[in-house]
Structure formats: structure tokens, C-alpha cells
CSV table of C-alpha atoms in Angstrom, one decimal:
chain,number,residue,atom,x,y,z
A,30,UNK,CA,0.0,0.0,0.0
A,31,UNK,CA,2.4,2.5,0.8
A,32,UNK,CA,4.3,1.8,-2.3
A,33,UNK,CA,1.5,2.5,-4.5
A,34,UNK,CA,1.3,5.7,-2.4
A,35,UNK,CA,4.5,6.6,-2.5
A,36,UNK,CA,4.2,6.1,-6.9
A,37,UNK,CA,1.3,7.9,-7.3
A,38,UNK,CA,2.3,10.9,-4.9
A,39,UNK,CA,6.2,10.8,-5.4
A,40,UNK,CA,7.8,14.6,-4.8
A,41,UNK,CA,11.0,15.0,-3.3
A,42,UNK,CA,14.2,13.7,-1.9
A,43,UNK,CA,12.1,12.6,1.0
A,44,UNK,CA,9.6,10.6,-0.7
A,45,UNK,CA,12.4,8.4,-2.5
A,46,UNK,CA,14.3,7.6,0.1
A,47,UNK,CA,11.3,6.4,2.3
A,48,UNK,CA,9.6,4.3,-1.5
A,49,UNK,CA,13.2,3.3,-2.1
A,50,UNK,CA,12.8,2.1,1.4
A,51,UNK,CA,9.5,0.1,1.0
A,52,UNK,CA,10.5,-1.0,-2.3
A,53,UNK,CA,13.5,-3.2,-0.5
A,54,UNK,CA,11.4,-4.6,1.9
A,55,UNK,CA,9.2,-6.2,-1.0
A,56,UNK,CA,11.6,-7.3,-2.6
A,57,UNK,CA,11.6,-5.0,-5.2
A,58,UNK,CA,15.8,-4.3,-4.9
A,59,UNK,CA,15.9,-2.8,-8.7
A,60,UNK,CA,13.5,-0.4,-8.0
A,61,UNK,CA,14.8,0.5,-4.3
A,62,UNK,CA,18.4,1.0,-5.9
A,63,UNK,CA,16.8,3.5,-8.6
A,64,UNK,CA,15.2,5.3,-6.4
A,65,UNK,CA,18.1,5.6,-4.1
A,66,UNK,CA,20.6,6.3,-6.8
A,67,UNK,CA,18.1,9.5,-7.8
A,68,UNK,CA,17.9,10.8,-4.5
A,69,UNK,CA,21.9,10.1,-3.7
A,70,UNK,CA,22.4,12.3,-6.9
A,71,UNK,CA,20.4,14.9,-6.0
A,72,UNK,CA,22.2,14.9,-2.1
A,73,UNK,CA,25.3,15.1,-3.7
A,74,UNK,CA,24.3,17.8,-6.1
A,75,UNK,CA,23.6,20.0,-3.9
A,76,UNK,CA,26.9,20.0,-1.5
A,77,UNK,CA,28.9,19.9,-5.2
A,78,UNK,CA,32.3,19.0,-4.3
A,79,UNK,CA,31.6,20.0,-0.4
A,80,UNK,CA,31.3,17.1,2.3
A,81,UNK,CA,28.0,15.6,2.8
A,82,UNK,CA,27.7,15.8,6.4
A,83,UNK,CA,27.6,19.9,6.2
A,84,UNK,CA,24.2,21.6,4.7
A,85,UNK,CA,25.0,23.7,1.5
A,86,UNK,CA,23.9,27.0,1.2
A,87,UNK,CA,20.8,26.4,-0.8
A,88,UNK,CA,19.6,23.6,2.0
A,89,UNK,CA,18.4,24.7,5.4
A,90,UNK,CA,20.2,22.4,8.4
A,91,UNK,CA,16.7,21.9,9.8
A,92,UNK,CA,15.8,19.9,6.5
A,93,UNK,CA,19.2,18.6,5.6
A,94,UNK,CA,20.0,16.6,8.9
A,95,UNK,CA,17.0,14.6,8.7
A,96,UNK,CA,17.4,14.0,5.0
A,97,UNK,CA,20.8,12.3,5.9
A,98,UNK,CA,19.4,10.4,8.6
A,99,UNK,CA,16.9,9.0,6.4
A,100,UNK,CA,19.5,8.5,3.8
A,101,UNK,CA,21.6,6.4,6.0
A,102,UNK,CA,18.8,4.2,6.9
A,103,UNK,CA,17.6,3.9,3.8
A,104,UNK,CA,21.5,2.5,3.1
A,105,UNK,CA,21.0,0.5,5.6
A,106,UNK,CA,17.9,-1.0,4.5
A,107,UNK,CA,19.9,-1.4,0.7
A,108,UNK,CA,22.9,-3.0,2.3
A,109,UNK,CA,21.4,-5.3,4.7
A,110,UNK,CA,23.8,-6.8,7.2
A,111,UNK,CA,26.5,-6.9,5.1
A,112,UNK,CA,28.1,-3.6,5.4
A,113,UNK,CA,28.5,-4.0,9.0
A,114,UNK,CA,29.9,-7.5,8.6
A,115,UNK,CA,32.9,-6.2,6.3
A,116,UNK,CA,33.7,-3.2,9.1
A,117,UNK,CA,33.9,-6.2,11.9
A,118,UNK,CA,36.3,-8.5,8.9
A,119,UNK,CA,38.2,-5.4,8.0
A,120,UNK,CA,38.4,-4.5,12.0
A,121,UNK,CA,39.9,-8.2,12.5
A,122,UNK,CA,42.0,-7.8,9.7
A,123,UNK,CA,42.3,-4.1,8.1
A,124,UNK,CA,44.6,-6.0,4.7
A,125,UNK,CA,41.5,-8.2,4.1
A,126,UNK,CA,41.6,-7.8,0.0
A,127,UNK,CA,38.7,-9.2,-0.3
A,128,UNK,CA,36.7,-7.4,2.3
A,129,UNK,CA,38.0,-4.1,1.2
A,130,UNK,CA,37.0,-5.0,-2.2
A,131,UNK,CA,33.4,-5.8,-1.3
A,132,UNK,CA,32.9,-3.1,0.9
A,133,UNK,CA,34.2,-0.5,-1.6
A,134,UNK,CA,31.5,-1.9,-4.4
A,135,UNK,CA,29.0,-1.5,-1.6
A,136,UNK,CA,30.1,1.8,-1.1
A,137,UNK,CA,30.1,2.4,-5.0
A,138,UNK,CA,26.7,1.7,-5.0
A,139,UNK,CA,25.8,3.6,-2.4
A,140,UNK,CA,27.2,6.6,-4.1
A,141,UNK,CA,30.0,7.0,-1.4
A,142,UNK,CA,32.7,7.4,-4.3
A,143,UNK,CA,35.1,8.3,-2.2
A,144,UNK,CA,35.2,5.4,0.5
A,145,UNK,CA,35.1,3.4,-2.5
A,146,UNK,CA,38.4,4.2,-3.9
A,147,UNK,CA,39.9,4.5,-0.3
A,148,UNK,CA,38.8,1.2,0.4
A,149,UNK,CA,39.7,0.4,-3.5
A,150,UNK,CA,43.4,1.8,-3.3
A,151,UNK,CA,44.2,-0.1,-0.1
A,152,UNK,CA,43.2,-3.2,-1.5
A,153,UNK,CA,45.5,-2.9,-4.3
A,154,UNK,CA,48.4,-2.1,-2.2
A,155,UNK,CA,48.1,-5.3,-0.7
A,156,UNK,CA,47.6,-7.2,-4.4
A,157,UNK,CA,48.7,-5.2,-7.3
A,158,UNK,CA,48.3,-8.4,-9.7
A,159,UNK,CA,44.5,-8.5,-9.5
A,160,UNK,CA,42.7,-7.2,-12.6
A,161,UNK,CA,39.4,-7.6,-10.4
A,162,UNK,CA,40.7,-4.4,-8.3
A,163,UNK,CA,41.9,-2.4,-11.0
A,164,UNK,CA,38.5,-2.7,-12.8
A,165,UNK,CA,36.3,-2.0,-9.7
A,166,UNK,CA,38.7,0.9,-9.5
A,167,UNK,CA,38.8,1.8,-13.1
A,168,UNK,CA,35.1,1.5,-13.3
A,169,UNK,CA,34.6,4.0,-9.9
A,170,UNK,CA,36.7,6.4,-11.2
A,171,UNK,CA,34.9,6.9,-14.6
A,172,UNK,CA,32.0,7.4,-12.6
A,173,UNK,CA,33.7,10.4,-11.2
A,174,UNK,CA,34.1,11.3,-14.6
A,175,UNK,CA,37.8,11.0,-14.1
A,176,UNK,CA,38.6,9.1,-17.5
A,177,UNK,CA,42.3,9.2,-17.5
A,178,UNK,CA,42.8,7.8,-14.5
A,179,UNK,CA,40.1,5.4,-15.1
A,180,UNK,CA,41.5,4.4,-18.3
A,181,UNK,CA,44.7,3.8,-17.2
A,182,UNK,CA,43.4,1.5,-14.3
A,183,UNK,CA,40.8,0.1,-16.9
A,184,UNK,CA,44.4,-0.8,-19.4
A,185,UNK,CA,45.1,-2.4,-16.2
A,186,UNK,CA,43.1,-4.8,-15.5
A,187,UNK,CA,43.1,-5.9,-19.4
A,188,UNK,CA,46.9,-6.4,-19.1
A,189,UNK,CA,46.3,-8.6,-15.9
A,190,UNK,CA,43.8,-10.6,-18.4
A,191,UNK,CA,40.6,-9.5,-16.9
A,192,UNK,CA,37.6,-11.5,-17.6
A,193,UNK,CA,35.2,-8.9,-16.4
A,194,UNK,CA,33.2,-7.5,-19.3
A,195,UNK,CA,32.6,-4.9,-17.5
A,196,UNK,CA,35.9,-3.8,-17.9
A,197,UNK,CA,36.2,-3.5,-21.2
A,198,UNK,CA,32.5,-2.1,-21.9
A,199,UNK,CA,33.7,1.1,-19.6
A,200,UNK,CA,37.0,1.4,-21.9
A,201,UNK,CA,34.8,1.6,-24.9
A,202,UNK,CA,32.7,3.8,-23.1
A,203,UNK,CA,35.7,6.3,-22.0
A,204,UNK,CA,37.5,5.7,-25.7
């Protein structure tokens, strides 16, 4: 019910966070993402290349403090119990490659870009050979619209023989 409510009456940052929200808990995971993903954008459009955490100029605090509240548990909701498993990994063992990897895709797609390549760049530290790293990265950065670095970690990962397709769709993409 409230879904249908949320469809038929959808205004705001507010409203897609909280359908994004009710979409996850039906199931509906495509949906809840793409409603997320429109809000995130419009949450990071606003601070431009300013923290989150502070309310731009255009946004009053009273509004934009709740907005992130809701935003985190609508993450929350998105990520399940996962996210929160990867911090206690990664607290047990901060060169977990694997758990730095996962947690930086969650991250990705979750819009936090830049705990993404944090997470993303410590990783690879630890295992410069892996072509899986380099692509995540590769494919991160061109997000940021940062081609030629995302290029460059994209040529990467096809020198290390990656068998993501992902991989080589972006490089078309970028060239």
C-alpha cells in the first residue's frame, strides 16, 4: 500500500528515500536502488564538491540533517547486514583484500565514491596483480568522470587478463 502511495504521490528527496525504502522490503531491490541512486544524486548535487555531512547553502540544516538520517537508513535497509559484517572483517583484519573489495563496491553503489576508492586503493596495495581491483577501480573512477585515470586502471586490469566485461565495456565507453 504504501508503495503504491509513494508512486502515485512521489515529490521530493524525501519521498524516495522512504519508497526506495518500502521497495527493498518487498523485494523489489531494482527499484529501491533506482530510487536511491536519484535521491543520492540529488544529495550530492547539492553540496557539489563539499562534504556531505555539512548543509549547502541552498539547504536549510533543519531539513538537511534529517534527509541524511533517512538516507543512511535507507542505506542501511539497501545494504542489509553486510556492510556491518565487512567493518567487523576489516576491524579483524584491516589488509583483508577481499573485504575491502566488497565493501568499496557496496560503497560504489551507495554513491560514497570516495570510500570506494579509499577502500579500492588499499586493496591494491596489498595485491597489485589482481585485474578484479583495477577494474572495480577503473570502473569507480569513470563514474567520477575521471577518465584518464580510469583508463589507465581500466588498461590495467586488461593487461592482468581480466575476464570482467565490465571492464572492457567502460574502456569503450571512455575511448
Amino acid at each position: 500500500e504504501a508503495v503504491k502511495l509513494f508512486e502515485q504521490n512521489a515529490g521530493g528527496v524525501e519521498y524516495e528515500l522512504m519508497a526506495a525504502m518500502a521497495h527493498q522490503k518487498l523485494g523489489n531491490r531494482a527499484r529501491a536502488q533506482q530510487l536511491f541512486d536519484a535521491a543520492n544524486k540529488w544529495l550530492f548535487e547539492q553540496v557539489g564538491d563539499g562534504p556531505l555531512e555539512v548543509a549547502p547553502d541552498s539547504q536549510e540544516s533543519w531539513w538537511w540533517i534529517p534527509m541524511l538520517a533517512l538516507r543512511q537508513e535507507t542505506i542501511q535497509q539497501i545494504t542489509g547486514q553486510r556492510l556491518p559484517e565487512l567493518e567487523k572483517l576489516l576491524e579483524a583484519d584491516p589488509a583483508n583484500a577481499t573485504a575491502l573489495a566488497e565493501r568499496a563496491l557496496l560503497h560504489a553503489s551507495i554513491g560514497d565514491h570516495t570510500r570506494s576508492l579509499a577502500d579500492l586503493d588499499r586493496a591494491i596495495a596489498d595485491n597489485a596483480s589482481s585485474p578484479e581491483l583495477f577494474g572495480a577501480r577503473g570502473r569507480v573512477l569513470a563514474k567520477l568522470n575521471r577518465t584518464d585515470e580510469a583508463l589507465a586502471d581500466l588498461n590495467k586490469a586488461v593487461e592482468r587478463n581480466s575476464q570482467d566485461a565490465r571492464v572492457y565495456a567502460e574502456r569503450g565507453t571512455i575511448l
